[in-house]
Tab-separated table of C-alpha atoms in Angstrom:
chain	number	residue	atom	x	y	z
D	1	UNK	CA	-9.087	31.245	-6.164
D	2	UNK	CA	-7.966	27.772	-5.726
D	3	UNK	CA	-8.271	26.057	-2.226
D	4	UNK	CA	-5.246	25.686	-0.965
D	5	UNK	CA	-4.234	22.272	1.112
D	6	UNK	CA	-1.708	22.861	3.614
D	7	UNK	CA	0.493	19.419	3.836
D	8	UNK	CA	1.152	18.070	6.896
D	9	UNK	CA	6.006	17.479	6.025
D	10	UNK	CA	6.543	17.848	9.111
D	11	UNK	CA	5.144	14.977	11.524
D	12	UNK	CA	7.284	13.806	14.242
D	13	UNK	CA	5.472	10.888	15.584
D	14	UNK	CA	4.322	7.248	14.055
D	15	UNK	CA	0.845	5.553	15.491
D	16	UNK	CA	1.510	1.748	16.953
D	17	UNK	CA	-0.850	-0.390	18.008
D	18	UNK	CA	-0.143	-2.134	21.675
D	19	UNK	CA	-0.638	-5.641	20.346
D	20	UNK	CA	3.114	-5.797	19.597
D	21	UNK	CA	3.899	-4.845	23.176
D	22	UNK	CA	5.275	-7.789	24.864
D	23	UNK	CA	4.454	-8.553	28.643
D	24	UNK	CA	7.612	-9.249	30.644
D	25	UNK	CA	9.807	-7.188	28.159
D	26	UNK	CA	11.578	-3.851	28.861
D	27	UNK	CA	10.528	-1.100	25.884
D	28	UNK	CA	13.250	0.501	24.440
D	29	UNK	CA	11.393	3.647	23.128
D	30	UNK	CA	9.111	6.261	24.722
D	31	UNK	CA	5.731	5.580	24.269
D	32	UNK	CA	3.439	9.194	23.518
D	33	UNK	CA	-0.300	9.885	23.556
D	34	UNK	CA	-1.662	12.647	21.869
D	35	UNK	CA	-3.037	15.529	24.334
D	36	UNK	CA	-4.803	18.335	22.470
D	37	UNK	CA	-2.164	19.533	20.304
D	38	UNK	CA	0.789	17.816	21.920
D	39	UNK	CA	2.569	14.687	22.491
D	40	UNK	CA	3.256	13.458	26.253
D	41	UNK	CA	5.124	10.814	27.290
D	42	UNK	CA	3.145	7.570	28.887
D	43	UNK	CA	5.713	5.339	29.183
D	44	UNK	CA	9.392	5.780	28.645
D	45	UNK	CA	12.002	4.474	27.461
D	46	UNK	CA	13.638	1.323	29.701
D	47	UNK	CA	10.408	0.297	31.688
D	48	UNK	CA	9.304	-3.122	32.016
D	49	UNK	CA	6.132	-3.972	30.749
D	50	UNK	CA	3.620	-5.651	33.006
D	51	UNK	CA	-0.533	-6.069	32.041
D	52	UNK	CA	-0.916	-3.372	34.016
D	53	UNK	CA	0.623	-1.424	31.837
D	54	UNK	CA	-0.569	-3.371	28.960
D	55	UNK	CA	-4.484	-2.300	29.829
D	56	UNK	CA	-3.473	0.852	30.209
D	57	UNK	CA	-2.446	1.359	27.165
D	58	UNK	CA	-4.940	-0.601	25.485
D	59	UNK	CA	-7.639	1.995	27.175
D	60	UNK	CA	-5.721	4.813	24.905
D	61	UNK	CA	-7.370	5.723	21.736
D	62	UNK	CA	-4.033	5.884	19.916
D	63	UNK	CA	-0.198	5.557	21.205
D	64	UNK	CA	2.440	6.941	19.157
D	65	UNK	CA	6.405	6.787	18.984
D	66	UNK	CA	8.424	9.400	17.923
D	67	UNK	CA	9.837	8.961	14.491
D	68	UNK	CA	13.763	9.188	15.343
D	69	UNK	CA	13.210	5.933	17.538
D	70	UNK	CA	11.811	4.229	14.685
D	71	UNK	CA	15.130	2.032	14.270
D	72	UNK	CA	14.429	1.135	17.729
D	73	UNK	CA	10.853	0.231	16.947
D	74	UNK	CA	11.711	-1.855	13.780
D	75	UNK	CA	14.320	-3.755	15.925
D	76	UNK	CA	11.576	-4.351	18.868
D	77	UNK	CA	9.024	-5.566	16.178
D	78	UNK	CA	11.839	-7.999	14.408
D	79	UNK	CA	12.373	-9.507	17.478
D	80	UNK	CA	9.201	-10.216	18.951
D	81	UNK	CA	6.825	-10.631	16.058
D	82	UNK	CA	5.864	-14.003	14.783
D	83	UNK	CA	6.181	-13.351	10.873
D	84	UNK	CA	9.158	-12.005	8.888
D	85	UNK	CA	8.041	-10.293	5.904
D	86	UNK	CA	10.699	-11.050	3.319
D	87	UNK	CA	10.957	-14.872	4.710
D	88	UNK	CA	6.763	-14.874	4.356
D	89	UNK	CA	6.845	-13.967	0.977
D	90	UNK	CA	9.991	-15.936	-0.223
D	91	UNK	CA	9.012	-19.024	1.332
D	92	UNK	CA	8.499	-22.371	-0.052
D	93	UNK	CA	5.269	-23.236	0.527
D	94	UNK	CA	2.372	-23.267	-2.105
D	95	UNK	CA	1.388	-19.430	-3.062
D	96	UNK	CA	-1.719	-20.914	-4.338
D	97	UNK	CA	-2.763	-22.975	-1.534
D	98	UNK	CA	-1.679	-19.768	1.243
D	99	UNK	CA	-3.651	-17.442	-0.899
D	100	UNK	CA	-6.741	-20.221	-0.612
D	101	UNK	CA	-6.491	-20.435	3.350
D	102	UNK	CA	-5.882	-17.114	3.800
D	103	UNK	CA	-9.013	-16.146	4.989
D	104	UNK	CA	-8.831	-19.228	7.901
D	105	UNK	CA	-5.451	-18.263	8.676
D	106	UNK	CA	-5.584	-14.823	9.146
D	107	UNK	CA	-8.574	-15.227	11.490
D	108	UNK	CA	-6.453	-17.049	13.692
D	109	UNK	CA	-3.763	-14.252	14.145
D	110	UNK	CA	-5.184	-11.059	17.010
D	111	UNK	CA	-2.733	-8.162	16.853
D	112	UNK	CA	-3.632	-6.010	13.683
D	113	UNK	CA	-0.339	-5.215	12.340
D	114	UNK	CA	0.096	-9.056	12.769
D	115	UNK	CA	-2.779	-9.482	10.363
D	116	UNK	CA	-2.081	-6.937	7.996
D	117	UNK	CA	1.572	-8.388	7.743
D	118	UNK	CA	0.123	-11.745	7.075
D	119	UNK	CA	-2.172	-10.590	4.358
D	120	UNK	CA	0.153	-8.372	2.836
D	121	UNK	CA	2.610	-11.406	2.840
D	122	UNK	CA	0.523	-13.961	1.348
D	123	UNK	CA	-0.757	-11.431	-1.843
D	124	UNK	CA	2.875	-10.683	-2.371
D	125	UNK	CA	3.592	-14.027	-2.472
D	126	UNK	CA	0.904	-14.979	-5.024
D	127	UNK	CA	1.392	-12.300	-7.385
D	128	UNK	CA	5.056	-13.040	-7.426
D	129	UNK	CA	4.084	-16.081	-8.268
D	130	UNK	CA	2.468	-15.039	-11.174
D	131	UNK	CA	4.784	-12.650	-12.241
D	132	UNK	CA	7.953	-15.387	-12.219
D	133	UNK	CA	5.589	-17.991	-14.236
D	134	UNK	CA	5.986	-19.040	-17.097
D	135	UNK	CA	2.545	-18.739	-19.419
D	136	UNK	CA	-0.164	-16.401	-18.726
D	137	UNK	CA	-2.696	-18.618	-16.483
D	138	UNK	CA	-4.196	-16.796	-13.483
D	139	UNK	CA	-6.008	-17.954	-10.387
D	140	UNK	CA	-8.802	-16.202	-10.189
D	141	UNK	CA	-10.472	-17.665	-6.371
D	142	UNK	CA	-6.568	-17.237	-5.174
D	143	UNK	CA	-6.613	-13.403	-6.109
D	144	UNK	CA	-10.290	-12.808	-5.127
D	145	UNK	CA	-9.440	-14.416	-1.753
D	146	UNK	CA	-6.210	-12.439	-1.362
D	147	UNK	CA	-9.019	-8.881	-2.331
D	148	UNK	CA	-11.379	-10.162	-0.144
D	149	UNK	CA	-8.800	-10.461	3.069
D	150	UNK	CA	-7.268	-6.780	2.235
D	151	UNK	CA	-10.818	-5.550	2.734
D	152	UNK	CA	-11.860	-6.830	5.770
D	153	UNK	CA	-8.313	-6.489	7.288
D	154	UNK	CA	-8.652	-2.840	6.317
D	155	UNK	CA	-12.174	-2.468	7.604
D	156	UNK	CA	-11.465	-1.151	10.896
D	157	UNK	CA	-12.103	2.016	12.800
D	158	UNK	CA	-8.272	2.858	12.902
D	159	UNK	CA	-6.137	4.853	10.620
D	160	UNK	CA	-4.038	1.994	9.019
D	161	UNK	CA	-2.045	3.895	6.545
D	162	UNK	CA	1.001	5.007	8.976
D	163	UNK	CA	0.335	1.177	10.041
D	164	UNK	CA	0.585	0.484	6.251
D	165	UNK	CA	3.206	2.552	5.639
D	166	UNK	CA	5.445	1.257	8.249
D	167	UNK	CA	5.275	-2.199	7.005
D	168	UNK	CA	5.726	-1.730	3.505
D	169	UNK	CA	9.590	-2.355	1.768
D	170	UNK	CA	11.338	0.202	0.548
D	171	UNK	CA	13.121	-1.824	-2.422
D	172	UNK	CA	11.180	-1.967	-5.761
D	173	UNK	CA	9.880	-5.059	-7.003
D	174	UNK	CA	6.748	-5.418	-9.595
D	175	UNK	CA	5.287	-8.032	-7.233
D	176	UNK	CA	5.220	-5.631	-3.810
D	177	UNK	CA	4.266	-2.647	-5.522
D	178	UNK	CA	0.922	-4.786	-6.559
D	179	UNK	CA	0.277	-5.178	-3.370
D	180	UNK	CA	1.061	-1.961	-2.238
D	181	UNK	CA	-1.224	-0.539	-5.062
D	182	UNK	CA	-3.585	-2.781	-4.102
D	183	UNK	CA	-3.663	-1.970	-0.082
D	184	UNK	CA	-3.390	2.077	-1.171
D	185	UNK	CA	-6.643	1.576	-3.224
D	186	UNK	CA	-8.551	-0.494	-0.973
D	187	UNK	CA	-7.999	1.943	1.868
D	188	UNK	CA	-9.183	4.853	-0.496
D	189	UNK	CA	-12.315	2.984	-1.382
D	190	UNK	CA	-13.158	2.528	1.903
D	191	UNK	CA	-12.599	6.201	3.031
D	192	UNK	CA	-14.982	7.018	0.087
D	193	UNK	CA	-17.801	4.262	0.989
D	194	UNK	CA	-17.636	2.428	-1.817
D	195	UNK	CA	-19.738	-0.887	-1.690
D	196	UNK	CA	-18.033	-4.144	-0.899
D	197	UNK	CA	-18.323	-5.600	-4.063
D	198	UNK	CA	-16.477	-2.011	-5.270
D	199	UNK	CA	-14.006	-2.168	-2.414
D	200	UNK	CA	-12.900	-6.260	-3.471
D	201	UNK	CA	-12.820	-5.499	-7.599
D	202	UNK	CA	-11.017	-2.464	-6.764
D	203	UNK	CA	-8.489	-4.325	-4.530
D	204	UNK	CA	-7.954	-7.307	-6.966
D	205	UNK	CA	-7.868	-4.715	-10.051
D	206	UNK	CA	-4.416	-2.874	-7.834
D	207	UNK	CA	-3.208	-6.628	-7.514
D	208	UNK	CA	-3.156	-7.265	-10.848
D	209	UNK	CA	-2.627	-3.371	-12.816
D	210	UNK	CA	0.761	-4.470	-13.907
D	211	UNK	CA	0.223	-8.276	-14.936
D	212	UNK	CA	0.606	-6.869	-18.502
D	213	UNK	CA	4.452	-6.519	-17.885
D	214	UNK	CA	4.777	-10.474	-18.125
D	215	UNK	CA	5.000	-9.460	-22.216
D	216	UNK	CA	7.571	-7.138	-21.444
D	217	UNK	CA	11.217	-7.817	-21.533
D	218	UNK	CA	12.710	-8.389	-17.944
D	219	UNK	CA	15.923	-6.414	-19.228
D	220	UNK	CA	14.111	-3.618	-20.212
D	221	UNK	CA	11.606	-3.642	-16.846
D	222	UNK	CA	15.234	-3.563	-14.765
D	223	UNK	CA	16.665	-1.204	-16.772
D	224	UNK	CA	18.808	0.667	-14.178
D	225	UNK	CA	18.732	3.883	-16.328
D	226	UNK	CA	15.832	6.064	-17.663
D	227	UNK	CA	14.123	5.417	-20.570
D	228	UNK	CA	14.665	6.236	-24.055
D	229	UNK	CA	11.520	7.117	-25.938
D	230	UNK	CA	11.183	4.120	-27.405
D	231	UNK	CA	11.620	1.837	-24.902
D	232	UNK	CA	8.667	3.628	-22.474
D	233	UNK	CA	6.742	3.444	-25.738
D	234	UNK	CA	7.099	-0.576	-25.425
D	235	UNK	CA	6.176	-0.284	-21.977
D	236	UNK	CA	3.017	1.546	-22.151
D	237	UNK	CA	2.068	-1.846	-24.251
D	238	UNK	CA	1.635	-3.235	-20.343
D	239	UNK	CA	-2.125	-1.892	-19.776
D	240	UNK	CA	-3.512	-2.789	-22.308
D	241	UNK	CA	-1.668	-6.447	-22.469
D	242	UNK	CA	-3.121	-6.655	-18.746
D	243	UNK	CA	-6.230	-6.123	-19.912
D	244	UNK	CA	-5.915	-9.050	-22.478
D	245	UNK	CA	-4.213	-10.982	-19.795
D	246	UNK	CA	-7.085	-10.905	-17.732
D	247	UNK	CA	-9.844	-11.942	-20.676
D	248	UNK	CA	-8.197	-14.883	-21.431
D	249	UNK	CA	-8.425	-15.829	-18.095
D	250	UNK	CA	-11.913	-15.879	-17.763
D	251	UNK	CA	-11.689	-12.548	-15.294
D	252	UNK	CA	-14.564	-10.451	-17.163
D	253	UNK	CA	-15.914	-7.818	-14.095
D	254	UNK	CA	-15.610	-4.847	-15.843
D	255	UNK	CA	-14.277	-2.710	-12.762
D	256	UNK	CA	-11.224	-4.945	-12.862
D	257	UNK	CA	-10.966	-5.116	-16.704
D	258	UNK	CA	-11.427	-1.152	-16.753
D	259	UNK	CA	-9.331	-0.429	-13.591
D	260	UNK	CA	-6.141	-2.771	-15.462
D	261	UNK	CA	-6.930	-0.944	-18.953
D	262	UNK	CA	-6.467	2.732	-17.424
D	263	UNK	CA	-4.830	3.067	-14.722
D	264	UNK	CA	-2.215	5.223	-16.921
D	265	UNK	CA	-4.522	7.261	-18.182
D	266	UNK	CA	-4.438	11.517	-16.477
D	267	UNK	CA	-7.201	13.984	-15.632
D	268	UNK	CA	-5.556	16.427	-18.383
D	269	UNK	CA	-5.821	13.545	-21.130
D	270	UNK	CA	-1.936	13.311	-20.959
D	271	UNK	CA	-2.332	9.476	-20.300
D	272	UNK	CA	-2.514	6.772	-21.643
D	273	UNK	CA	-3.627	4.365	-23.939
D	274	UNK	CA	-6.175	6.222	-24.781
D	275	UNK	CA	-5.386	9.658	-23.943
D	276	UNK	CA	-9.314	9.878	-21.513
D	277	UNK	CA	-9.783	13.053	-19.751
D	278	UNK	CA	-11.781	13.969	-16.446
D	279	UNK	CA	-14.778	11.656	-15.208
D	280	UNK	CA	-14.884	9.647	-18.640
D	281	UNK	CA	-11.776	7.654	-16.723
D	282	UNK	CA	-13.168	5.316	-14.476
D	283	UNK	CA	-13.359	5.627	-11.155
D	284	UNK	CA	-11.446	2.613	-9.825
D	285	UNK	CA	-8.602	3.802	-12.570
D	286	UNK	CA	-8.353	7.172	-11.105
D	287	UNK	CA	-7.796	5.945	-7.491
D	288	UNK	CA	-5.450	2.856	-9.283
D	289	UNK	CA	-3.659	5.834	-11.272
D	290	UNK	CA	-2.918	8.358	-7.874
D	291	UNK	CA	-1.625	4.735	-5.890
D	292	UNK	CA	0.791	3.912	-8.762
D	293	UNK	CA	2.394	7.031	-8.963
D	294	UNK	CA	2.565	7.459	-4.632
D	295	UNK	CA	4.008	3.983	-4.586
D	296	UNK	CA	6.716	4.083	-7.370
D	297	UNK	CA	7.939	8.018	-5.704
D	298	UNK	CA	8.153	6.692	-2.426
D	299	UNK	CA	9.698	3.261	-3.280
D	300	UNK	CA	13.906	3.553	-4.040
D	301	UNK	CA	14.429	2.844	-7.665
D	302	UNK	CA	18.398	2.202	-9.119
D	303	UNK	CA	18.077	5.528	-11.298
D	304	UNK	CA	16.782	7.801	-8.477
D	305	UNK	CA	15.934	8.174	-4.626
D	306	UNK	CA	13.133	7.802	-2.480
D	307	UNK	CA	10.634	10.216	-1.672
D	308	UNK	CA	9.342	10.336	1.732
D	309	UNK	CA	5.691	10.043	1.608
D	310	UNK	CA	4.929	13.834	2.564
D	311	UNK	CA	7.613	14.687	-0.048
D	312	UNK	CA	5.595	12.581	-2.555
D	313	UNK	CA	2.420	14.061	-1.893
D	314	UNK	CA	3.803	17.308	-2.244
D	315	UNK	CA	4.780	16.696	-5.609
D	316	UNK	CA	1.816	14.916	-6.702
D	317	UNK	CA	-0.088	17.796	-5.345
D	318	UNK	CA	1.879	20.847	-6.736
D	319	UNK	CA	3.599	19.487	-9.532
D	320	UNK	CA	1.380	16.777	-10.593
D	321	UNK	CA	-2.013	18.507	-9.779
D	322	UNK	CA	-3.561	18.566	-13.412
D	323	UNK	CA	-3.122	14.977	-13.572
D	324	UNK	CA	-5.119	13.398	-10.596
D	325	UNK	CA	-8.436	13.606	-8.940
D	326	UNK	CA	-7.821	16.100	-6.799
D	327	UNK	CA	-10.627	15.154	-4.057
D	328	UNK	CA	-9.125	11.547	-4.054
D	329	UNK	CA	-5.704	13.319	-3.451
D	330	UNK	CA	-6.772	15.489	-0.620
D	331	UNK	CA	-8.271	12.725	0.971
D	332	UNK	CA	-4.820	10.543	0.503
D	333	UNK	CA	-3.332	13.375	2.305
D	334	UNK	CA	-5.899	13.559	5.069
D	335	UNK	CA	-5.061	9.964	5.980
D	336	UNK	CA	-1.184	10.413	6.643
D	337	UNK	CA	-1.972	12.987	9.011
């Protein structure tokens, strides 16, 4: 009998960290810690902040809001946090010089979702970059910086993916689901212990998994209609042009090469391009190939909806079971509870 998962679609509360609490400002939101089995209010809604309060809350392992003040929450952050994401990544400064610094930058900056904003930020803003370029050239030390900063960012003892999550925009573009792919992966490989040379190739492989759609037609990639057969057949060129994309660049690591290659490919040999089944897909593509398809469900496309990401699980779980690694699928579930 098949072990059966029970999915967490019902969650009421979103982890913060206290580093965007501002001293001297009233909080517009309760704020919860997690007793046994239940949430209890700490703070509530209308009280003044003071560093009293401030340590206090830094002394709690985890503070939470409750998910139908999260309007609130996004407005609080908007106001008081030093980086706008869309300005960040539509900015005019260099993409290729931020992505260079980003290491001594990013050291600078305390508050974690600060961080993870800024790194997020500055790998959107280099791969859409290279997305809106003309020619093919890639900078390889400006994407292995931007994989290198994911992974330490990430390598903490807290669970970042609601953090993630929270962050992340809800409107499709190629260049932010990269990233996204790219953060989803990274946090996977490090739930798994992979090495740190795994972890960064992994990383720069999610970066980079859709490069190949620089041969593809813009008209076709923004179609705001499904498919036709052979118009996805054109599009499943994209892997496999990625793949040449990234040789004639000089980037020759065979996690990335193989991660890029098949990340379309499916447990049940369904995939593609070259229809591999079970473990003879590579490891990196399998986690590449569950973070593509959680990213484009939850992300609102012209043609369809978004998923919320329990909804998308559940799918990918129930519907979409033969197709995925199921222990990297369960443990993608784990981490949103």
């Amino acid at each position: 009998m098949k072990k059966i998962i029970r999915l967490p679609l019902t969650h009421s509360y979103s982890p913060i960290t206290p580093e965007i609490l501002v001293i001297g400002e009233i909080v517009p939101f309760d704020i919860h810690i997690k007793r046994y089995n239940d949430f209890v209010v700490i703070i509530k809604a209308g009280t003044l902040l003071d560093e009293t309060l401030i340590e206090k809350l830094m002394k709690q392992d985890q503070i939470f809001v409750f998910k139908n003040h999260s309007d609130k929450l996004n407005d609080y952050r908007s106001l008081h946090s030093t980086i706008n994401l869309s300005d960040a990544i539509h900015d005019i400064t260099d993409p290729i010089s931020d992505a260079l610094s980003i290491k001594e930058k990013n050291s600078s900056i305390t508050a974690l979702e600060e961080k993870l904003l800024f790194v997020y930020s500055t790998s959107a803003k280099l791969m859409r970059y290279f997305f809106n370029s003309d020619g093919e050239k890639l900078n390889s030390e400006a994407l292995n910086q931007c994989s290198t900063e994911i992974v330490d960012t990430l390598q903490t003892d807290v669970n970042v993916m609601p953090l993630v999550l929270q962050m992340l925009p809800n409107e499709y573009s190629v260049y932010q689901h990269s990233t996204n792919v790219a953060f989803f992966a990274s946090i996977i490989g490090k739930t798994i212990h992979m090495s740190r040379k795994e972890l960064i190739e992994l990383t720069y492989a999610g970066l980079v998994h859709d490069i190949g759609k620089k041969r593809i037609s813009s008209t076709l990639l923004a179609k705001p209609s499904r498919l036709e057969e052979d118009e996805y057949e054109l599009i499943k060129n994209h892997s496999l042009y990625g793949y040449e994309i990234l040789k004639m660049n000089g980037i020759l690591a065979p996690n990335i090469l193989n991660g890029v290659k098949y990340h379309h490919e499916k447990l049940d040999g369904s995939g593609y391009p070259e229809g591999l089944r079970g473990k003879m897909i590579p490891k990196g593509a399998r986690i590449l190939s569950m973070c593509d398809v959680f990213d484009a469900l939850t992300t609102k496309r012209s043609f369809r909806k978004s998923y919320t990401s329990f909804e998308a699980l559940h799918i990918m779980k129930r519907e979409m079971s033969s197709q995925f690694d199921e222990h990297f699928v369960d443990i993608f579930i784990k981490m949103h509870r």
